[in-house]
Short mmCIF file of C-alpha atoms in Angstrom, two decimals:
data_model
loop_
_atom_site.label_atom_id
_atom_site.label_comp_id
_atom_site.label_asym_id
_atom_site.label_seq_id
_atom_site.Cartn_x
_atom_site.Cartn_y
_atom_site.Cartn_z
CA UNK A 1 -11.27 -12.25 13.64
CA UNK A 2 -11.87 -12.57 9.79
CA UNK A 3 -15.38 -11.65 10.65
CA UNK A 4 -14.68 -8.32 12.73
CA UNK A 5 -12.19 -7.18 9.47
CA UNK A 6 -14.44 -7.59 7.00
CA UNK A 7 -16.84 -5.91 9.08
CA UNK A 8 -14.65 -2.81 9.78
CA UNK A 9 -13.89 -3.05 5.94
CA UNK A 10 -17.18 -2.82 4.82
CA UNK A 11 -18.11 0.20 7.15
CA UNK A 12 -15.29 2.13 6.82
CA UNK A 13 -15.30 1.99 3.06
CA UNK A 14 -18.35 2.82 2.51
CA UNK A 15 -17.52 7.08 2.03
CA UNK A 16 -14.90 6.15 -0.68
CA UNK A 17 -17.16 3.33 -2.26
CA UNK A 18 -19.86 6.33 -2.33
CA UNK A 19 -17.40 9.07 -3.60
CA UNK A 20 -16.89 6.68 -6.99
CA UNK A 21 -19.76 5.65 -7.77
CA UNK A 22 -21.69 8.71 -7.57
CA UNK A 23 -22.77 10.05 -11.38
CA UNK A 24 -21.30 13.19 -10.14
CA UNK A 25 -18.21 11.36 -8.97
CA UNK A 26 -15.36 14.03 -10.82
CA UNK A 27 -17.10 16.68 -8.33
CA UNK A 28 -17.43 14.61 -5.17
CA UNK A 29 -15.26 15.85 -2.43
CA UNK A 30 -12.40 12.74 -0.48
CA UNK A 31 -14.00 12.05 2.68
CA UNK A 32 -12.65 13.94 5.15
CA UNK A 33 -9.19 12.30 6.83
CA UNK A 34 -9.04 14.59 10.16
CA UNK A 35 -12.75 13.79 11.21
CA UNK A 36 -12.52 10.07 10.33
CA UNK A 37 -9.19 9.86 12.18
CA UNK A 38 -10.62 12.01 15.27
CA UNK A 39 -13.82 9.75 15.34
CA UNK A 40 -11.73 6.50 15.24
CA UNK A 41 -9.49 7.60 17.92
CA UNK A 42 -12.20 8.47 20.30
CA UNK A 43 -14.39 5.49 19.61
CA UNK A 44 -11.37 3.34 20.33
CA UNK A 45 -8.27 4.36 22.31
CA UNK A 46 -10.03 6.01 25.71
CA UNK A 47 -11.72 2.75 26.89
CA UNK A 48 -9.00 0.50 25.46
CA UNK A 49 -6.12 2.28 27.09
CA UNK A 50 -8.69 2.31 30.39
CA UNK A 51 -8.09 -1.43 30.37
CA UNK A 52 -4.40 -1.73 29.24
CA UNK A 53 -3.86 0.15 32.50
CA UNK A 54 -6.47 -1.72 34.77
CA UNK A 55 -4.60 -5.16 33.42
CA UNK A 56 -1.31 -3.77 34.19
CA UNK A 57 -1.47 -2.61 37.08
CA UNK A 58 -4.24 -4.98 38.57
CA UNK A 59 -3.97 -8.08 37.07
CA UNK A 60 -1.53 -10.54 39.20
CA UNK A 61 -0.23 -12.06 36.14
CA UNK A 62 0.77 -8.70 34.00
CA UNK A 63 1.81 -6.51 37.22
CA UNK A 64 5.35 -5.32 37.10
CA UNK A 65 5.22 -5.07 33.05
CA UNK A 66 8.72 -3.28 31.41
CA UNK A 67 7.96 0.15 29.85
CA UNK A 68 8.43 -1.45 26.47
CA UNK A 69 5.59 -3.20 27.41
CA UNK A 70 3.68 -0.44 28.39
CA UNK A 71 4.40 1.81 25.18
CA UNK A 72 3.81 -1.17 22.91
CA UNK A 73 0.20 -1.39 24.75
CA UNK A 74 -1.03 1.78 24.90
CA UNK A 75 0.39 2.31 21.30
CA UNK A 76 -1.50 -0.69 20.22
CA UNK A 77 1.41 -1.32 18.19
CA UNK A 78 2.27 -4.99 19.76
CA UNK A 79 2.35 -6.94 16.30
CA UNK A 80 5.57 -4.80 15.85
CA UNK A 81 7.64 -4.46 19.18
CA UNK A 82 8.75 -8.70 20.23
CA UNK A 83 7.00 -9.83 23.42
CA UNK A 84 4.87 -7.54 24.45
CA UNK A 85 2.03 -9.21 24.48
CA UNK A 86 0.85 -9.02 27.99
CA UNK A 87 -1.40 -11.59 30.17
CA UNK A 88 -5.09 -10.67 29.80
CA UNK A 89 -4.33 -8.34 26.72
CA UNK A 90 -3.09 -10.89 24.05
CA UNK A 91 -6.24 -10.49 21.87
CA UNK A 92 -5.09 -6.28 21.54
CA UNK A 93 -2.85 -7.85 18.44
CA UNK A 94 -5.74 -7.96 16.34
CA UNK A 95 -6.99 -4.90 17.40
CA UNK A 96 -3.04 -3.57 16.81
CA UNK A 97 -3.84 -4.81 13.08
CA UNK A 98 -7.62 -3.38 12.64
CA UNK A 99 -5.46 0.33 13.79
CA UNK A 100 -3.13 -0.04 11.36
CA UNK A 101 -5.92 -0.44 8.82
CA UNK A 102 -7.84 2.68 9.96
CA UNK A 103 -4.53 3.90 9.69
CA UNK A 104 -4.15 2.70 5.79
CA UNK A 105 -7.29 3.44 4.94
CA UNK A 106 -7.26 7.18 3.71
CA UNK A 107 -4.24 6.55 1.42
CA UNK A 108 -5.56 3.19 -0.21
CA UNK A 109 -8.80 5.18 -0.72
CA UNK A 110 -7.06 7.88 -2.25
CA UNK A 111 -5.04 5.51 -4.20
CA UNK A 112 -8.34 4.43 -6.06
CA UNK A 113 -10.09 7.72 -6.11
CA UNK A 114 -9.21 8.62 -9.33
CA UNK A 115 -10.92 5.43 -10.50
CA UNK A 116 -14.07 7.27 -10.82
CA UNK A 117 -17.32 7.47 -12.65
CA UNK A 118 -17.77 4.97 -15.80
CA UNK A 119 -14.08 3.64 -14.44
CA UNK A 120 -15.09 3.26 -11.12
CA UNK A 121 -16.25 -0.78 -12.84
CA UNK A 122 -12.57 -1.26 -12.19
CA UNK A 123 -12.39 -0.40 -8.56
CA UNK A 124 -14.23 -4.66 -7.66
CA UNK A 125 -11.16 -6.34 -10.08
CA UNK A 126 -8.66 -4.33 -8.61
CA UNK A 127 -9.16 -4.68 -5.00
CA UNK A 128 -9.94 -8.66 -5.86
CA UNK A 129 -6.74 -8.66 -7.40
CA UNK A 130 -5.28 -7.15 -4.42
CA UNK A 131 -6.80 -9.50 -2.17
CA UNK A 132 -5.50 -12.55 -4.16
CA UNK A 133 -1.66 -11.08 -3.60
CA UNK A 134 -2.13 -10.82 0.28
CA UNK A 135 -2.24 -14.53 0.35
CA UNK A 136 1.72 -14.55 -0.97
CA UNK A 137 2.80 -12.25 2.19
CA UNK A 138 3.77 -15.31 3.91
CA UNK A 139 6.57 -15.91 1.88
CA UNK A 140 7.33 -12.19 1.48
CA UNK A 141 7.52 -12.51 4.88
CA UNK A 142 10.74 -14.84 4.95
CA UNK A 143 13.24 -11.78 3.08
CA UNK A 144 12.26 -9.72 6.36
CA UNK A 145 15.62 -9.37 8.49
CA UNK A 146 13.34 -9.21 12.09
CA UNK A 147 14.23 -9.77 15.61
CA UNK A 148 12.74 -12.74 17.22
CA UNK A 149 9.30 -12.88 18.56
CA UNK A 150 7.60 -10.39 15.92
CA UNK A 151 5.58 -12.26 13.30
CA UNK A 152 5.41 -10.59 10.26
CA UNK A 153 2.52 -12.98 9.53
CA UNK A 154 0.42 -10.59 11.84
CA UNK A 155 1.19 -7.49 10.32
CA UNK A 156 -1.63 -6.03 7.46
CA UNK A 157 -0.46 -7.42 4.88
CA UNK A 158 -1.06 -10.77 6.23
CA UNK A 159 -4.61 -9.99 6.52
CA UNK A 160 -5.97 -7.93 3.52
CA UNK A 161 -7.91 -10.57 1.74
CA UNK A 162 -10.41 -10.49 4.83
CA UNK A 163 -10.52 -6.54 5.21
CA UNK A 164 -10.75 -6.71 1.07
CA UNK A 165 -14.05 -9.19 1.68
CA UNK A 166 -15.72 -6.34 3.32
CA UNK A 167 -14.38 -3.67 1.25
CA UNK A 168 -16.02 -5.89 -2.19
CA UNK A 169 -19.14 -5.95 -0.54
CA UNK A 170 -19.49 -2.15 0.28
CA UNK A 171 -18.25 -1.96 -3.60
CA UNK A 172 -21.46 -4.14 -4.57
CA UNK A 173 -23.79 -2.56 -2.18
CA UNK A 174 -22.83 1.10 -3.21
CA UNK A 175 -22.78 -0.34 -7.04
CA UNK A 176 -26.09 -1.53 -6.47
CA UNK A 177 -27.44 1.80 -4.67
CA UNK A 178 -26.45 3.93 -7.64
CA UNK A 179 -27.94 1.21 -10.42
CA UNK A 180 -24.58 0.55 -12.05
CA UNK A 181 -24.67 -3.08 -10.87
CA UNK A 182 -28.56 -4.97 -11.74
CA UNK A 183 -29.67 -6.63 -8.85
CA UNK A 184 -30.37 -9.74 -10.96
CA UNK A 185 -26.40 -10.09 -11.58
CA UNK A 186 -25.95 -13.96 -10.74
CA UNK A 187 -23.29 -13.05 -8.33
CA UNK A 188 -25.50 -10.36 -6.49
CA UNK A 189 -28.28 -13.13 -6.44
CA UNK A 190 -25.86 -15.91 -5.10
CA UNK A 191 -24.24 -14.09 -2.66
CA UNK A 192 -27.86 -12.53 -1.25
CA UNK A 193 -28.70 -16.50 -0.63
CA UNK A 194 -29.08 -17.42 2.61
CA UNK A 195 -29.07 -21.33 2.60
CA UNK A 196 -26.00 -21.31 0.09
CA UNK A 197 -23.69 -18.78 2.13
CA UNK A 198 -24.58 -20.72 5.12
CA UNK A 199 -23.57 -24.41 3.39
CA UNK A 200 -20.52 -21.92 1.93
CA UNK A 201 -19.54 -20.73 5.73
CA UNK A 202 -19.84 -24.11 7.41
CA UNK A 203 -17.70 -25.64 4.84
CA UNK A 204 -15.47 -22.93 5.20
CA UNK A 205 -14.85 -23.07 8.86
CA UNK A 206 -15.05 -26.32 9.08
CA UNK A 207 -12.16 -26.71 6.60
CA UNK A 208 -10.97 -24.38 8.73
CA UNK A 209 -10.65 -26.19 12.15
CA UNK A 210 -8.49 -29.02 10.34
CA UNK A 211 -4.92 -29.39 9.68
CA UNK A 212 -5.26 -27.95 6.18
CA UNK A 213 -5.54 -24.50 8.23
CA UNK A 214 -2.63 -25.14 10.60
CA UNK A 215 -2.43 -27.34 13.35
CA UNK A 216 -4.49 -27.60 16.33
CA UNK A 217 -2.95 -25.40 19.25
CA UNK A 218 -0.87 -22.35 18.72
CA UNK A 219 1.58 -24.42 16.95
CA UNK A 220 3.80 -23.09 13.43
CA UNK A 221 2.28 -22.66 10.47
CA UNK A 222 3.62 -24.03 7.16
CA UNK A 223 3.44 -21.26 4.21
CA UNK A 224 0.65 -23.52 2.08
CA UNK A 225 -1.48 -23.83 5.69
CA UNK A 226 -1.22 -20.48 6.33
CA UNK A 227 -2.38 -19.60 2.83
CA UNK A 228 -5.19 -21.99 3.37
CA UNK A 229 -6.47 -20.51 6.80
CA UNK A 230 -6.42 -16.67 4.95
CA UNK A 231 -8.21 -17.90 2.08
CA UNK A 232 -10.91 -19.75 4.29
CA UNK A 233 -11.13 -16.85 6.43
CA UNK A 234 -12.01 -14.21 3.44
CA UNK A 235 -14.41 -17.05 1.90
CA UNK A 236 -16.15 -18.00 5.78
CA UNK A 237 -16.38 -13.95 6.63
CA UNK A 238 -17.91 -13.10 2.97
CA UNK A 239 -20.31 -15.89 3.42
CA UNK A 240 -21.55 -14.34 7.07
CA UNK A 241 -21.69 -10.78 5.96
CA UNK A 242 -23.23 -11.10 1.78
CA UNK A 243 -26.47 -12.16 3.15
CA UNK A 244 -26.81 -9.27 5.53
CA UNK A 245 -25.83 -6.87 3.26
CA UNK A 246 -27.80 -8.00 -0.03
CA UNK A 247 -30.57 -9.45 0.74
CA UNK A 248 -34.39 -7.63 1.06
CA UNK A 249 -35.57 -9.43 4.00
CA UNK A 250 -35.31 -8.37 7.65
CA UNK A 251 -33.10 -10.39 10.19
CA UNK A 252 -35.56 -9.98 13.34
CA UNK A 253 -33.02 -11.63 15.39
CA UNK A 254 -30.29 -9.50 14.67
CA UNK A 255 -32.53 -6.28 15.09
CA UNK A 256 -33.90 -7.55 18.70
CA UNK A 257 -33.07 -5.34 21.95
CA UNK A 258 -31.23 -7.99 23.21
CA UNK A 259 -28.94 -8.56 20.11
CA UNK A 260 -28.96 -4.31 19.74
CA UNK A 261 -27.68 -4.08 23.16
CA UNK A 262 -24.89 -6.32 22.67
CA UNK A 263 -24.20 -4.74 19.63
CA UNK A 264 -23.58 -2.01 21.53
CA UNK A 265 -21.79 -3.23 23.86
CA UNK A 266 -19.25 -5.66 21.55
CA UNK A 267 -16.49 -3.28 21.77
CA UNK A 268 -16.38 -3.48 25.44
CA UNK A 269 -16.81 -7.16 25.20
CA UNK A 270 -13.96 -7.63 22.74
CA UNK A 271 -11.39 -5.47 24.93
CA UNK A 272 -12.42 -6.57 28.03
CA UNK A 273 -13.40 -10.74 28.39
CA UNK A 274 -9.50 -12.05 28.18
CA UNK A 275 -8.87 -9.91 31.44
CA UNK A 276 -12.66 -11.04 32.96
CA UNK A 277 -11.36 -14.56 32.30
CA UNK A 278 -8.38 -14.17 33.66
CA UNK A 279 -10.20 -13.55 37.11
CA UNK A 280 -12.30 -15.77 36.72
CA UNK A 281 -9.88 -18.60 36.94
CA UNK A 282 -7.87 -16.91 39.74
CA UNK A 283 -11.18 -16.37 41.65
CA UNK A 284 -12.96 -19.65 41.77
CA UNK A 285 -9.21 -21.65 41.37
CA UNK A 286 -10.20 -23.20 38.26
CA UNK A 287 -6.85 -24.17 35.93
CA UNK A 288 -6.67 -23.37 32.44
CA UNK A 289 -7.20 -26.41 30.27
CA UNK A 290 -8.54 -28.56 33.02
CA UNK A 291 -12.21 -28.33 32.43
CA UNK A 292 -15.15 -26.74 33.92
CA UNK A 293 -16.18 -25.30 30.58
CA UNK A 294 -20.07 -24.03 31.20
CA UNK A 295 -19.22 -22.82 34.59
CA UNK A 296 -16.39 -21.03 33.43
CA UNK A 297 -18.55 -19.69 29.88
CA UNK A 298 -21.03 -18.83 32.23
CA UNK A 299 -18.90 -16.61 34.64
CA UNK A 300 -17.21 -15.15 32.08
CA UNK A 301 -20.16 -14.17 29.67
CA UNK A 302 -22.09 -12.19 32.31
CA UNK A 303 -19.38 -10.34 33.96
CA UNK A 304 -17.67 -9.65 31.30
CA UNK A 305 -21.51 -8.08 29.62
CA UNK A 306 -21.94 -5.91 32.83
CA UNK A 307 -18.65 -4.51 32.57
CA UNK A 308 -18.80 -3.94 28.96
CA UNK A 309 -22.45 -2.33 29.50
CA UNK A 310 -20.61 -0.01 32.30
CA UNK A 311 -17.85 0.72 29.41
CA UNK A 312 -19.96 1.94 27.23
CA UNK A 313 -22.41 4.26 29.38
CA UNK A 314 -19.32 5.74 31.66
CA UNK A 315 -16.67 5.61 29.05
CA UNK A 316 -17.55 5.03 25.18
CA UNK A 317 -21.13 6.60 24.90
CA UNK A 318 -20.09 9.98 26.85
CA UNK A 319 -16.87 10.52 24.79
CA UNK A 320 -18.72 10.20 21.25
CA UNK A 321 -21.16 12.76 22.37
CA UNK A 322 -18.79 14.90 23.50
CA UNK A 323 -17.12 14.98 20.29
CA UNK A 324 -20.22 15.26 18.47
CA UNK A 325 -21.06 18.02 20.15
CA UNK A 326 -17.95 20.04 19.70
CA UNK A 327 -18.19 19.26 16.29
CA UNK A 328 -21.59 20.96 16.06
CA UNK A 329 -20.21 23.96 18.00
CA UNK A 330 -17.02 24.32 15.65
CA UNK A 331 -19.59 24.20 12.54
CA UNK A 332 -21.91 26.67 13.72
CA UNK A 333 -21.65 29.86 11.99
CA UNK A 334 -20.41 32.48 14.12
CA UNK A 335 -22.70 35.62 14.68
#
């Protein structure tokens, strides 16, 4: 999860990280909010609401949902409304937090528009600061008079400092582009170093995966532990992204046909597995928690890559070129 929000932050920054640091910044247009909230909205509600309603009204376990259900769902707003969380969907919260960034987005951009041009050196400290104040929300999150069964923990603020890795990066990158950072900064050099953010990631995660990060299981989190698993997050998704995004050489794996294809197809993957797995253990009667692990990894990777491929050529793919051509027809000039 820390991974996919830095990701998002990095590409979805990357017009307002441009916008600043161009010499011409004081005349570069905001990017435009209605297209970048009309792209987002086809690229993910049509083939995410397609499975909210295949898992509600197929899936043994999450038939006969309430309507609050339902609207919570479809509104991907499930980190707000208590228990709504429904069988085969309960990975949508993180997706209900990545929304409600694309959702932020426009107005923290505009918030640090005006930080422009020789200022625009101010824009990495600031959103570094910013990042370093997320990691309080937990105890913000105490003075919140909520119902039971909505975490506040899960809401944005909870999980800036990992959007904020991506967003530094696209800073540095853009920085970089426009030769007001040198590439031979130390950091720039550090960060571009393969070996080191790989020891830096492993240690990371690995910290990760111990008590120090919460307990093993789905058990409460104490304020320091859940301070500790935000901060290892941002460091472990910086660590896996920095070397992507700085350094010269190719990644041959990552540009394959195979690994393109998935790439593809990740969206699908993401929205659809939980409810693949799901019938997967119904089908073949295999318990949860009682073993069986390649078979069931096995089952679940394939089908769950068809259906996603099927997503994406019936449902995703079709709907972006739609749009893309009815934005070419509404920019035409007309004769």
């Amino acid at each position: 999860v820390a991974l996919f929000f830095a990701l998002s932050g990095f590409l979805l920054w990357r017009p307002y990280a441009a916008a600043a640091w161009s010499p011409d910044a004081a005349h570069v247009p905001r990017p435009g909010v209605v297209r970048y909230f009309r792209h987002r909205f086809v690229r993910i509600w049509p083939a995410y609401a397609l499975v909210v309603v295949v898992v509600l009204l197929l899936l043994p376990e999450a038939r006969g949902a309430s309507a609050t259900v339902w609207l919570a769902n479809l509104s991907l707003t499930q980190v707000f409304v208590p228990l709504t969380l429904a069988p085969g969907l309960t990975q949508m919260w993180s997706l209900s937090v990545e929304v409600a960034f694309y959702a932020l987005l426009p107005l923290f951009g505009l918030a640090l528009f005006r930080v422009r041009g020789v200022a625009a050196d101010r824009r990495i400290p600031i959103l570094f600061g910013l990042a370093v104040l997320s990691l309080g929300w937990t105890w913000v999150t105490r003075l919140l008079p909520l119902p039971d069964g909505v975490e506040a923990r899960n809401w944005i603020p909870g999980y800036l400092s990992w959007f904020i890795a991506g967003l530094l990066l696209t800073e540095v990158v853009v920085a970089l582009a426009v030769g007001r950072r040198r590439p031979t900064s130390r950091l720039v050099q550090l960060s571009a170093n393969r070996p080191l953010m790989l020891a830096v990631f492993v240690v990371a995660y690995g910290l990760a995966c111990t008590p120090i990060a919460g307990p093993v299981g789905l058990g409460d989190m104490t304020h320091a532990t859940y301070l500790v698993k935000m901060l290892l997050g941002a460091v472990a998704a910086y660590a896996v992204l920095a070397p992507l995004v700085l350094s010269d050489g190719p990644f041959a794996f990552l540009d394959s046909r195979v690994m393109n294809a998935l790439g593809r197809w990740s969206y699908g993957v993401f929205i659809w597995h939980l409810a693949v797995l799901a019938i997967v253990f119904g089908l073949f009667g295999i318990p949860m928690f009682a073993g069986h692990f390649v078979t069931v990894w096995l089952l679940t990777v394939v089908l769950t890559i068809a259906v996603s491929a099927a997503s994406y050529a019936f449902v995703e793919e079709p709907l972006r070129t739609a749009l893309a051509r009815w934005e070419k027809r509404t920019r035409a000039p007309r004769r």
